[in-house]
mmCIF file of C-alpha atoms in Angstrom:
data_model
loop_
_atom_site.group_PDB
_atom_site.id
_atom_site.type_symbol
_atom_site.label_atom_id
_atom_site.label_comp_id
_atom_site.label_asym_id
_atom_site.label_seq_id
_atom_site.Cartn_x
_atom_site.Cartn_y
_atom_site.Cartn_z
ATOM 1 C CA MET A 616 4.140 -23.468 4.769
ATOM 2 C CA ALA A 617 3.251 -20.238 5.192
ATOM 3 C CA PHE A 618 -0.308 -18.887 4.331
ATOM 4 C CA LEU A 619 -2.861 -16.386 5.776
ATOM 5 C CA ILE A 620 -6.132 -17.497 6.196
ATOM 6 C CA LEU A 621 -9.322 -15.323 6.936
ATOM 7 C CA ALA A 622 -12.102 -16.182 8.636
ATOM 8 C CA ASP A 623 -14.295 -16.918 6.232
ATOM 9 C CA GLY A 624 -11.768 -19.374 5.061
ATOM 10 C CA THR A 625 -10.329 -18.078 2.190
ATOM 11 C CA LEU A 626 -6.837 -19.078 2.374
ATOM 12 C CA PHE A 627 -3.519 -17.744 0.500
ATOM 13 C CA GLN A 628 -0.607 -18.937 0.787
ATOM 14 C CA GLY A 629 3.167 -17.323 0.665
ATOM 15 C CA LYS A 630 6.511 -16.944 1.391
ATOM 16 C CA ALA A 631 7.743 -15.926 4.757
ATOM 17 C CA ILE A 632 9.461 -13.132 5.893
ATOM 18 C CA GLY A 633 10.027 -11.939 9.806
ATOM 19 C CA ALA A 634 9.826 -14.187 12.278
ATOM 20 C CA LYS A 635 8.830 -17.282 12.831
ATOM 21 C CA THR A 636 5.274 -17.705 14.269
ATOM 22 C CA HIS A 637 1.622 -17.062 14.071
ATOM 23 C CA ALA A 638 -0.639 -14.187 14.790
ATOM 24 C CA LEU A 639 -4.205 -13.513 14.816
ATOM 25 C CA GLY A 640 -5.403 -9.818 14.028
ATOM 26 C CA GLU A 641 -8.077 -7.445 11.867
ATOM 27 C CA MET A 642 -7.082 -7.638 8.484
ATOM 28 C CA VAL A 643 -7.313 -3.985 6.741
ATOM 29 C CA PHE A 644 -5.823 -2.528 3.694
ATOM 30 C CA ASN A 645 -3.539 0.482 3.343
ATOM 31 C CA THR A 646 -3.451 1.841 0.094
ATOM 32 C CA SER A 647 -0.395 4.033 1.091
ATOM 33 C CA GLN A 648 1.884 4.278 -1.501
ATOM 34 C CA THR A 649 5.066 5.388 0.613
ATOM 35 C CA GLY A 650 5.287 5.196 4.712
ATOM 36 C CA TYR A 651 5.354 1.483 5.606
ATOM 37 C CA GLN A 652 7.485 2.019 8.361
ATOM 38 C CA GLU A 653 5.188 4.671 10.123
ATOM 39 C CA ILE A 654 2.258 2.530 9.444
ATOM 40 C CA LEU A 655 3.720 -0.457 10.708
ATOM 41 C CA THR A 656 4.732 1.722 14.368
ATOM 42 C CA ASP A 657 1.205 3.513 14.509
ATOM 43 C CA PRO A 658 -0.350 2.111 17.979
ATOM 44 C CA SER A 659 -3.808 2.569 16.291
ATOM 45 C CA TYR A 660 -2.579 -0.592 14.151
ATOM 46 C CA PHE A 661 -2.228 -2.896 17.389
ATOM 47 C CA GLY A 662 -4.670 -5.626 16.672
ATOM 48 C CA GLN A 663 -4.325 -5.301 13.398
ATOM 49 C CA ILE A 664 -2.528 -7.137 10.101
ATOM 50 C CA ILE A 665 -2.023 -5.052 7.520
ATOM 51 C CA ASN A 666 -2.196 -5.561 3.685
ATOM 52 C CA PHE A 667 0.160 -2.899 1.913
ATOM 53 C CA THR A 668 -1.368 -2.379 -1.772
ATOM 54 C CA THR A 669 1.491 -0.798 -3.170
ATOM 55 C CA PRO A 670 3.172 -3.710 -4.741
ATOM 56 C CA HIS A 671 6.694 -3.182 -3.563
ATOM 57 C CA ILE A 672 7.585 -3.499 0.362
ATOM 58 C CA GLY A 673 11.192 -2.910 1.926
ATOM 59 C CA ASN A 674 12.968 -0.427 -0.650
ATOM 60 C CA VAL A 675 14.003 2.148 1.238
ATOM 61 C CA GLY A 676 14.833 -0.097 4.272
ATOM 62 C CA VAL A 677 13.699 1.722 7.839
ATOM 63 C CA ASN A 678 15.039 4.231 10.366
ATOM 64 C CA GLN A 679 15.099 5.029 13.501
ATOM 65 C CA ALA A 680 13.997 8.740 12.575
ATOM 66 C CA ASP A 681 10.656 7.319 10.919
ATOM 67 C CA HIS A 682 9.125 5.209 13.888
ATOM 68 C CA GLU A 683 6.193 6.312 15.194
ATOM 69 C CA SER A 684 6.466 5.314 17.996
ATOM 70 C CA GLU A 685 9.044 2.219 19.962
ATOM 71 C CA LYS A 686 7.769 -1.114 17.816
ATOM 72 C CA ILE A 687 5.988 -2.087 15.448
ATOM 73 C CA HIS A 688 2.002 -2.397 17.026
ATOM 74 C CA ALA A 689 0.586 -4.223 14.245
ATOM 75 C CA ALA A 690 0.176 -7.463 14.275
ATOM 76 C CA ALA A 691 1.432 -9.181 11.364
ATOM 77 C CA ALA A 692 1.653 -7.360 7.402
ATOM 78 C CA VAL A 693 1.359 -8.983 4.005
ATOM 79 C CA PHE A 694 3.530 -7.576 0.784
ATOM 80 C CA ARG A 695 3.583 -8.399 -2.678
ATOM 81 C CA ASP A 696 6.442 -8.200 -3.638
ATOM 82 C CA TYR A 697 9.550 -7.728 -0.648
ATOM 83 C CA SER A 698 12.249 -5.981 -1.775
ATOM 84 C CA PRO A 699 15.274 -7.607 0.628
ATOM 85 C CA HIS A 700 18.016 -4.523 -1.151
ATOM 86 C CA PHE A 701 17.224 -1.866 -0.131
ATOM 87 C CA SER A 702 19.163 1.705 -0.485
ATOM 88 C CA ASN A 703 18.231 5.571 0.638
ATOM 89 C CA TRP A 704 20.969 7.806 1.975
ATOM 90 C CA ARG A 705 18.411 7.865 5.494
ATOM 91 C CA ALA A 706 18.474 4.162 6.180
ATOM 92 C CA GLN A 707 20.119 1.925 8.779
ATOM 93 C CA ASP A 708 18.643 -1.450 8.318
ATOM 94 C CA SER A 709 16.388 -3.474 6.174
ATOM 95 C CA LEU A 710 12.670 -4.484 6.656
ATOM 96 C CA GLU A 711 12.761 -7.805 7.420
ATOM 97 C CA ASN A 712 15.772 -7.438 10.376
ATOM 98 C CA PHE A 713 13.111 -4.614 11.489
ATOM 99 C CA LEU A 714 10.459 -7.407 11.938
ATOM 100 C CA LEU A 715 12.668 -9.862 13.388
ATOM 101 C CA LYS A 716 13.589 -7.452 15.884
ATOM 102 C CA HIS A 717 10.179 -7.036 16.884
ATOM 103 C CA HIS A 718 9.636 -10.332 16.480
ATOM 104 C CA ILE A 719 6.465 -9.807 13.920
ATOM 105 C CA ALA A 720 5.597 -12.576 11.286
ATOM 106 C CA ALA A 721 4.915 -11.017 7.904
ATOM 107 C CA LEU A 722 4.018 -13.118 3.804
ATOM 108 C CA THR A 723 5.269 -12.225 0.926
ATOM 109 C CA GLU A 724 4.497 -12.747 -3.006
ATOM 110 C CA ILE A 725 0.712 -12.500 -1.948
ATOM 111 C CA ASP A 726 -1.654 -11.480 -4.452
ATOM 112 C CA THR A 727 -2.332 -8.319 -2.380
ATOM 113 C CA ARG A 728 -4.985 -6.774 -5.036
ATOM 114 C CA ALA A 729 -6.754 -10.051 -4.915
ATOM 115 C CA LEU A 730 -7.172 -10.251 -0.519
ATOM 116 C CA THR A 731 -7.764 -6.084 -1.080
ATOM 117 C CA LEU A 732 -11.400 -6.565 -3.596
ATOM 118 C CA HIS A 733 -12.249 -9.627 -0.981
ATOM 119 C CA LEU A 734 -11.858 -7.090 2.021
ATOM 120 C CA ARG A 735 -13.764 -4.759 0.403
ATOM 121 C CA GLU A 736 -16.948 -6.514 -0.880
ATOM 122 C CA GLN A 737 -16.872 -9.435 2.456
ATOM 123 C CA GLY A 738 -15.755 -6.897 5.137
ATOM 124 C CA SER A 739 -12.338 -6.529 7.177
ATOM 125 C CA GLN A 740 -12.579 -9.610 9.140
ATOM 126 C CA ASN A 741 -10.162 -11.835 11.247
ATOM 127 C CA GLY A 742 -7.300 -13.510 10.072
ATOM 128 C CA CYS A 743 -4.194 -15.162 10.947
ATOM 129 C CA ILE A 744 -0.356 -15.247 9.352
ATOM 130 C CA VAL A 745 0.963 -18.909 9.938
ATOM 131 C CA THR A 746 5.343 -18.783 8.692
ATOM 132 C CA VAL A 747 5.925 -22.208 11.373
ATOM 133 C CA ASP A 748 5.163 -25.709 10.281
ATOM 134 C CA SER A 749 3.448 -27.065 13.097
ATOM 135 C CA ILE A 750 0.399 -24.997 12.481
ATOM 136 C CA THR A 751 -2.241 -26.047 9.663
ATOM 137 C CA PRO A 752 -5.350 -23.809 8.054
ATOM 138 C CA ASP A 753 -7.438 -25.613 9.713
ATOM 139 C CA GLN A 754 -6.291 -25.367 12.923
ATOM 140 C CA ALA A 755 -5.507 -21.663 12.356
ATOM 141 C CA LEU A 756 -9.274 -21.118 11.669
ATOM 142 C CA SER A 757 -10.263 -22.539 14.769
ATOM 143 C CA MET A 758 -8.246 -19.842 16.613
ATOM 144 C CA LEU A 759 -9.789 -17.831 14.501
ATOM 145 C CA GLN A 760 -13.266 -18.817 15.735
ATOM 146 C CA SER A 761 -12.086 -17.822 19.464
ATOM 147 C CA ALA A 762 -10.792 -14.409 18.508
ATOM 148 C CA PRO A 763 -12.037 -11.389 19.627
ATOM 149 C CA THR A 764 -13.250 -8.962 16.791
ATOM 150 C CA MET A 765 -12.539 -5.538 16.756
ATOM 151 C CA GLN A 766 -15.497 -4.561 17.944
ATOM 152 C CA GLY A 767 -16.110 -4.121 21.470
ATOM 153 C CA SER A 768 -12.056 -4.118 21.960
ATOM 154 C CA HIS A 769 -10.329 -1.866 24.577
ATOM 155 C CA LEU A 770 -7.249 -1.396 22.984
ATOM 156 C CA ALA A 771 -6.442 1.612 23.448
ATOM 157 C CA THR A 772 -4.889 1.710 27.116
ATOM 158 C CA LEU A 773 -3.549 -1.456 25.878
ATOM 159 C CA VAL A 774 -0.698 0.819 23.666
ATOM 160 C CA SER A 775 -0.745 3.980 26.444
ATOM 161 C CA THR A 776 1.904 5.368 28.339
ATOM 162 C CA LYS A 777 1.612 4.087 32.124
ATOM 163 C CA LYS A 778 2.617 7.385 33.427
ATOM 164 C CA ALA A 779 2.211 11.068 32.613
ATOM 165 C CA TYR A 780 5.405 12.472 31.314
ATOM 166 C CA LEU A 781 6.321 15.881 30.437
ATOM 167 C CA TYR A 782 7.573 15.818 26.006
ATOM 168 C CA ALA A 783 8.451 19.940 25.915
ATOM 169 C CA ASP A 784 8.934 22.634 27.936
ATOM 170 C CA PRO A 785 10.158 25.495 25.860
ATOM 171 C CA ILE A 786 11.332 29.256 27.738
ATOM 172 C CA ASP A 787 9.597 30.961 25.706
ATOM 173 C CA ALA A 788 6.082 28.255 26.379
ATOM 174 C CA LEU A 789 3.100 30.582 25.844
ATOM 175 C CA ALA A 790 0.415 27.731 26.796
ATOM 176 C CA HIS A 791 0.153 24.708 28.433
ATOM 177 C CA ILE A 792 -1.381 21.743 26.086
ATOM 178 C CA VAL A 793 -1.770 18.103 27.958
ATOM 179 C CA VAL A 794 -2.061 14.967 25.333
ATOM 180 C CA VAL A 795 -4.261 12.585 26.917
ATOM 181 C CA ASP A 796 -2.586 9.445 25.180
ATOM 182 C CA CYS A 797 -4.781 6.737 23.294
ATOM 183 C CA GLY A 798 -1.891 5.308 21.224
ATOM 184 C CA VAL A 799 -0.421 9.398 20.197
ATOM 185 C CA LYS A 800 2.039 9.064 16.756
ATOM 186 C CA THR A 801 5.122 10.275 17.669
ATOM 187 C CA ALA A 802 4.807 12.398 14.355
ATOM 188 C CA ILE A 803 1.863 14.293 16.512
ATOM 189 C CA LEU A 804 4.303 15.585 19.576
ATOM 190 C CA LYS A 805 6.117 16.897 16.926
ATOM 191 C CA THR A 806 4.122 18.591 15.313
ATOM 192 C CA LEU A 807 3.260 20.232 18.971
ATOM 193 C CA ALA A 808 6.368 20.893 19.293
ATOM 194 C CA THR A 809 6.988 23.786 16.920
ATOM 195 C CA TYR A 810 4.336 25.916 18.569
ATOM 196 C CA PRO A 811 5.818 27.670 21.278
ATOM 197 C CA ILE A 812 3.758 25.597 24.078
ATOM 198 C CA LYS A 813 4.519 22.962 27.161
ATOM 199 C CA ILE A 814 3.427 19.383 26.244
ATOM 200 C CA SER A 815 2.737 17.066 28.857
ATOM 201 C CA VAL A 816 1.172 13.317 27.592
ATOM 202 C CA VAL A 817 -1.226 11.564 30.481
ATOM 203 C CA PRO A 818 -2.359 8.016 30.624
ATOM 204 C CA ASP A 819 -5.887 7.414 28.862
ATOM 205 C CA THR A 820 -6.975 6.186 32.658
ATOM 206 C CA ILE A 821 -6.251 9.617 33.753
ATOM 207 C CA SER A 822 -9.156 11.580 35.905
ATOM 208 C CA PHE A 823 -10.538 15.031 35.572
ATOM 209 C CA THR A 824 -8.952 15.966 38.348
ATOM 210 C CA GLU A 825 -6.144 14.571 37.985
ATOM 211 C CA LEU A 826 -5.975 16.339 34.356
ATOM 212 C CA THR A 827 -6.440 19.402 35.854
ATOM 213 C CA SER A 828 -3.922 19.224 38.070
ATOM 214 C CA PHE A 829 -1.733 19.892 35.478
ATOM 215 C CA SER A 830 -3.707 23.589 34.497
ATOM 216 C CA PRO A 831 -3.855 22.574 31.136
ATOM 217 C CA ASP A 832 -5.090 25.546 28.623
ATOM 218 C CA GLY A 833 -6.318 23.352 26.095
ATOM 219 C CA VAL A 834 -6.148 19.021 25.577
ATOM 220 C CA LEU A 835 -5.403 17.400 22.642
ATOM 221 C CA LEU A 836 -7.434 13.501 22.484
ATOM 222 C CA SER A 837 -4.932 11.707 20.532
ATOM 223 C CA ASN A 838 -5.430 8.711 18.188
ATOM 224 C CA GLY A 839 -5.468 5.307 18.970
ATOM 225 C CA PRO A 840 -6.481 1.146 18.341
ATOM 226 C CA GLY A 841 -10.148 -0.340 18.897
ATOM 227 C CA ASP A 842 -13.532 0.525 19.811
ATOM 228 C CA PRO A 843 -14.144 4.376 20.769
ATOM 229 C CA GLU A 844 -17.371 3.256 22.765
ATOM 230 C CA SER A 845 -15.019 0.598 24.791
ATOM 231 C CA CYS A 846 -13.189 3.748 26.176
ATOM 232 C CA GLU A 847 -15.364 4.726 28.708
ATOM 233 C CA SER A 848 -12.928 6.497 30.921
ATOM 234 C CA VAL A 849 -11.512 9.245 28.605
ATOM 235 C CA ILE A 850 -15.176 9.441 27.428
ATOM 236 C CA HIS A 851 -16.329 10.516 30.563
ATOM 237 C CA LEU A 852 -12.843 12.944 30.881
ATOM 238 C CA ALA A 853 -13.526 14.707 27.226
ATOM 239 C CA SER A 854 -17.545 14.873 29.088
ATOM 240 C CA GLN A 855 -15.932 16.779 31.999
ATOM 241 C CA LEU A 856 -13.996 18.961 29.597
ATOM 242 C CA LEU A 857 -16.803 20.044 27.371
ATOM 243 C CA GLU A 858 -19.049 21.327 30.862
ATOM 244 C CA GLN A 859 -15.871 23.284 32.056
ATOM 245 C CA GLN A 860 -14.861 24.632 28.716
ATOM 246 C CA ILE A 861 -11.644 23.512 28.544
ATOM 247 C CA PRO A 862 -10.684 23.693 24.676
ATOM 248 C CA VAL A 863 -10.314 20.309 23.526
ATOM 249 C CA PHE A 864 -9.500 19.147 20.072
ATOM 250 C CA GLY A 865 -9.156 15.414 19.163
ATOM 251 C CA ILE A 866 -7.850 13.118 16.401
ATOM 252 C CA CYS A 867 -8.693 10.088 14.608
ATOM 253 C CA LEU A 868 -9.504 7.688 17.983
ATOM 254 C CA GLY A 869 -10.072 11.075 19.973
ATOM 255 C CA HIS A 870 -11.892 12.560 17.177
ATOM 256 C CA GLN A 871 -15.006 9.468 18.507
ATOM 257 C CA ILE A 872 -14.214 9.952 21.651
ATOM 258 C CA LEU A 873 -15.524 13.619 21.668
ATOM 259 C CA ALA A 874 -18.601 12.822 19.636
ATOM 260 C CA LEU A 875 -19.522 10.453 22.240
ATOM 261 C CA ALA A 876 -18.878 12.061 24.881
ATOM 262 C CA ALA A 877 -20.904 15.046 23.258
ATOM 263 C CA GLY A 878 -24.016 13.018 22.888
ATOM 264 C CA ALA A 879 -23.103 10.770 19.360
ATOM 265 C CA LYS A 880 -22.865 7.223 18.437
ATOM 266 C CA THR A 881 -20.275 5.321 16.541
ATOM 267 C CA ARG A 882 -20.327 2.473 14.057
ATOM 268 C CA LYS A 883 -18.633 -0.063 12.569
ATOM 269 C CA MET A 884 -17.023 0.207 8.746
ATOM 270 C CA LYS A 885 -17.258 -2.024 6.077
ATOM 271 C CA PHE A 886 -13.551 -2.132 6.164
ATOM 272 C CA GLY A 887 -12.484 1.060 6.740
ATOM 273 C CA HIS A 888 -10.344 4.494 5.977
ATOM 274 C CA HIS A 889 -6.656 3.600 5.513
ATOM 275 C CA GLY A 890 -4.537 5.326 2.962
ATOM 276 C CA ALA A 891 -2.785 8.225 2.481
ATOM 277 C CA ASN A 892 -5.126 9.867 -0.783
ATOM 278 C CA HIS A 893 -7.763 10.706 0.865
ATOM 279 C CA PRO A 894 -9.830 13.795 -0.331
ATOM 280 C CA ILE A 895 -11.614 15.754 2.570
ATOM 281 C CA LYS A 896 -14.112 18.568 1.800
ATOM 282 C CA CYS A 897 -14.339 21.252 3.868
ATOM 283 C CA CYS A 898 -18.464 21.920 4.808
ATOM 284 C CA LYS A 899 -17.983 25.815 5.076
ATOM 285 C CA THR A 900 -15.547 26.777 2.328
ATOM 286 C CA GLY A 901 -15.194 23.692 -0.395
ATOM 287 C CA THR A 902 -11.892 23.683 -0.136
ATOM 288 C CA VAL A 903 -10.867 19.951 -0.726
ATOM 289 C CA PHE A 904 -8.021 18.429 1.719
ATOM 290 C CA ILE A 905 -5.575 15.042 0.946
ATOM 291 C CA SER A 906 -5.581 13.318 3.356
ATOM 292 C CA SER A 907 -4.165 10.435 5.738
ATOM 293 C CA GLN A 908 -6.751 8.510 7.341
ATOM 294 C CA ASN A 909 -6.706 5.872 9.740
ATOM 295 C CA HIS A 910 -9.940 4.187 11.437
ATOM 296 C CA GLY A 911 -12.433 1.268 11.095
ATOM 297 C CA PHE A 912 -15.029 3.135 13.283
ATOM 298 C CA VAL A 913 -16.256 6.315 12.206
ATOM 299 C CA VAL A 914 -19.173 9.018 14.134
ATOM 300 C CA ASP A 915 -22.551 7.522 12.901
ATOM 301 C CA GLU A 916 -24.230 10.904 10.911
ATOM 302 C CA ARG A 917 -27.255 9.637 11.611
ATOM 303 C CA SER A 918 -27.311 10.189 15.595
ATOM 304 C CA LEU A 919 -25.779 13.749 15.757
ATOM 305 C CA PRO A 920 -27.112 16.143 18.553
ATOM 306 C CA GLU A 921 -27.577 19.683 17.372
ATOM 307 C CA HIS A 922 -24.973 21.162 19.230
ATOM 308 C CA LEU A 923 -22.776 18.696 17.191
ATOM 309 C CA ILE A 924 -21.707 20.295 13.611
ATOM 310 C CA THR A 925 -20.528 18.430 10.853
ATOM 311 C CA THR A 926 -16.905 20.423 9.465
ATOM 312 C CA HIS A 927 -15.219 18.122 7.071
ATOM 313 C CA ILE A 928 -16.417 15.351 5.042
ATOM 314 C CA SER A 929 -14.961 12.108 3.614
ATOM 315 C CA LEU A 930 -15.921 12.224 -0.362
ATOM 316 C CA PHE A 931 -15.161 8.758 -0.916
ATOM 317 C CA ASP A 932 -17.912 7.652 0.789
ATOM 318 C CA GLY A 933 -19.816 10.915 2.194
ATOM 319 C CA THR A 934 -18.551 9.984 6.108
ATOM 320 C CA ILE A 935 -18.359 12.435 9.004
ATOM 321 C CA ALA A 936 -14.657 13.671 8.622
ATOM 322 C CA GLY A 937 -14.618 16.643 11.433
ATOM 323 C CA LEU A 938 -16.606 18.092 14.034
ATOM 324 C CA ALA A 939 -17.305 21.264 16.364
ATOM 325 C CA HIS A 940 -19.087 21.575 19.197
ATOM 326 C CA ARG A 941 -21.431 24.676 19.055
ATOM 327 C CA ASN A 942 -21.265 25.362 22.936
ATOM 328 C CA ALA A 943 -17.857 23.971 23.693
ATOM 329 C CA PRO A 944 -14.382 25.348 22.431
ATOM 330 C CA ALA A 945 -14.013 21.693 20.972
ATOM 331 C CA PHE A 946 -13.407 19.963 17.347
ATOM 332 C CA SER A 947 -11.788 17.091 15.908
ATOM 333 C CA PHE A 948 -10.865 15.280 13.129
ATOM 334 C CA GLN A 949 -11.667 11.811 11.856
ATOM 335 C CA GLY A 950 -7.242 11.899 10.427
ATOM 336 C CA HIS A 951 -4.214 12.246 10.545
ATOM 337 C CA PRO A 952 -3.216 16.133 10.293
ATOM 338 C CA GLU A 953 0.004 15.727 11.240
ATOM 339 C CA ALA A 954 0.160 13.112 7.772
ATOM 340 C CA ASN A 955 3.433 10.867 8.356
ATOM 341 C CA PRO A 956 2.897 9.278 6.092
ATOM 342 C CA GLY A 957 0.941 11.556 3.645
ATOM 343 C CA PRO A 958 0.378 15.039 3.053
ATOM 344 C CA ASN A 959 0.051 17.485 5.649
ATOM 345 C CA GLU A 960 -2.283 19.782 3.794
ATOM 346 C CA LEU A 961 -4.325 19.024 7.064
ATOM 347 C CA MET A 962 -2.141 21.504 9.520
ATOM 348 C CA ILE A 963 -3.966 24.275 9.476
ATOM 349 C CA LEU A 964 -5.906 22.399 11.842
ATOM 350 C CA PHE A 965 -3.124 22.671 14.673
ATOM 351 C CA LYS A 966 -2.964 26.284 13.831
ATOM 352 C CA GLN A 967 -6.040 26.426 14.251
ATOM 353 C CA PHE A 968 -5.848 24.984 17.608
ATOM 354 C CA PHE A 969 -3.499 27.741 18.827
ATOM 355 C CA SER A 970 -4.231 31.252 16.544
ATOM 356 C CA ARG A 971 -7.556 31.175 17.012
ATOM 357 C CA GLY A 972 -6.992 31.990 20.635
ATOM 358 C CA ALA A 973 -4.447 34.285 20.410
ATOM 359 C CA VAL A 974 -1.994 32.093 21.910
ATOM 360 C CA CYS A 975 0.172 35.406 23.527
ATOM 361 C CA GLN A 976 -2.942 35.900 26.161
ATOM 362 C CA LYS A 977 -2.229 32.072 27.448
ATOM 363 C CA THR A 978 -5.665 31.083 25.808
ATOM 364 C CA LEU A 979 -6.572 28.834 23.214
ATOM 365 C CA ILE A 980 -9.913 28.668 20.981
ATOM 366 C CA LEU A 981 -12.925 29.389 21.792
ATOM 367 C CA ARG A 982 -14.869 28.660 18.468
ATOM 368 C CA ALA A 983 -13.843 25.954 16.262
ATOM 369 C CA PHE A 984 -14.105 27.593 12.669
ATOM 370 C CA TRP A 985 -17.448 26.765 10.874
#
């Protein structure tokens, strides 16, 4: 029997596809209508089981170009209706073969609407997917009782690069950006590479001395999985960057890390934001953007020090979606301006990172827009 069981004992039976195994992780739901391949390969989903709310998954297969990393990082996946027959001119393989290649289990024929409503009401919790006959629901539930929760989990270092590498070095480079990899998506690097800049990617364990040896004109703190408060070394690094007035742009987990470095606190959300249709409002102009979101933690608005300004808010629940520092050239966004999947309306944030400080003079922003 193939099944999913949640930590509270709720059981869903389904049909197994992908690897014959079992997997534990935090159960979350994603409301994106497209982009299942990008979502599965996003390192931010490390340690999570994804419930896809869009009913048909697998229709367009998979292809090498749309990977957000070299492998599937999600622990497992749940679908309402898996399509074994795919059709797209870019497709190179089926989703099931892709799951098998990376030894990832998935369930189909699950009532994903009921599962989503349960998570919405009860909150995200650990779950266990079982696609082998040797494990019973009671045994799986026993495994869940001893499984770590997402709160307190330091996962970013598990998906970060182990060695620094050069991603781009165009001959007309006007600046050097160092990306601190906490689980960076390929789309972020590709977006950066559309600008005439040198791009270096470094591990999340890098020290301030090691980082400054790259002579960066700016630093990007990337997205990634896990509890931001557990990223102590990166938080310390970010605080030194702020102190030394080195321009910083934080994305998703990087946004939370920047906030922690500036003296704010974060908190776990009930079920998080996971989707590509989230409305975000710019506090200065009132402009509304549709954004791609993927986070289970948020900066606590009650903890903001005076030197942090809220630049964007979520129109779903009013949580902080963007911050800027009053006294340092640093700003951040709680979401994915690079999209993939999702709308690219917030690509303006990358432009802001470069153009406001006149890249032609090899300097980046000296203030965020507020």
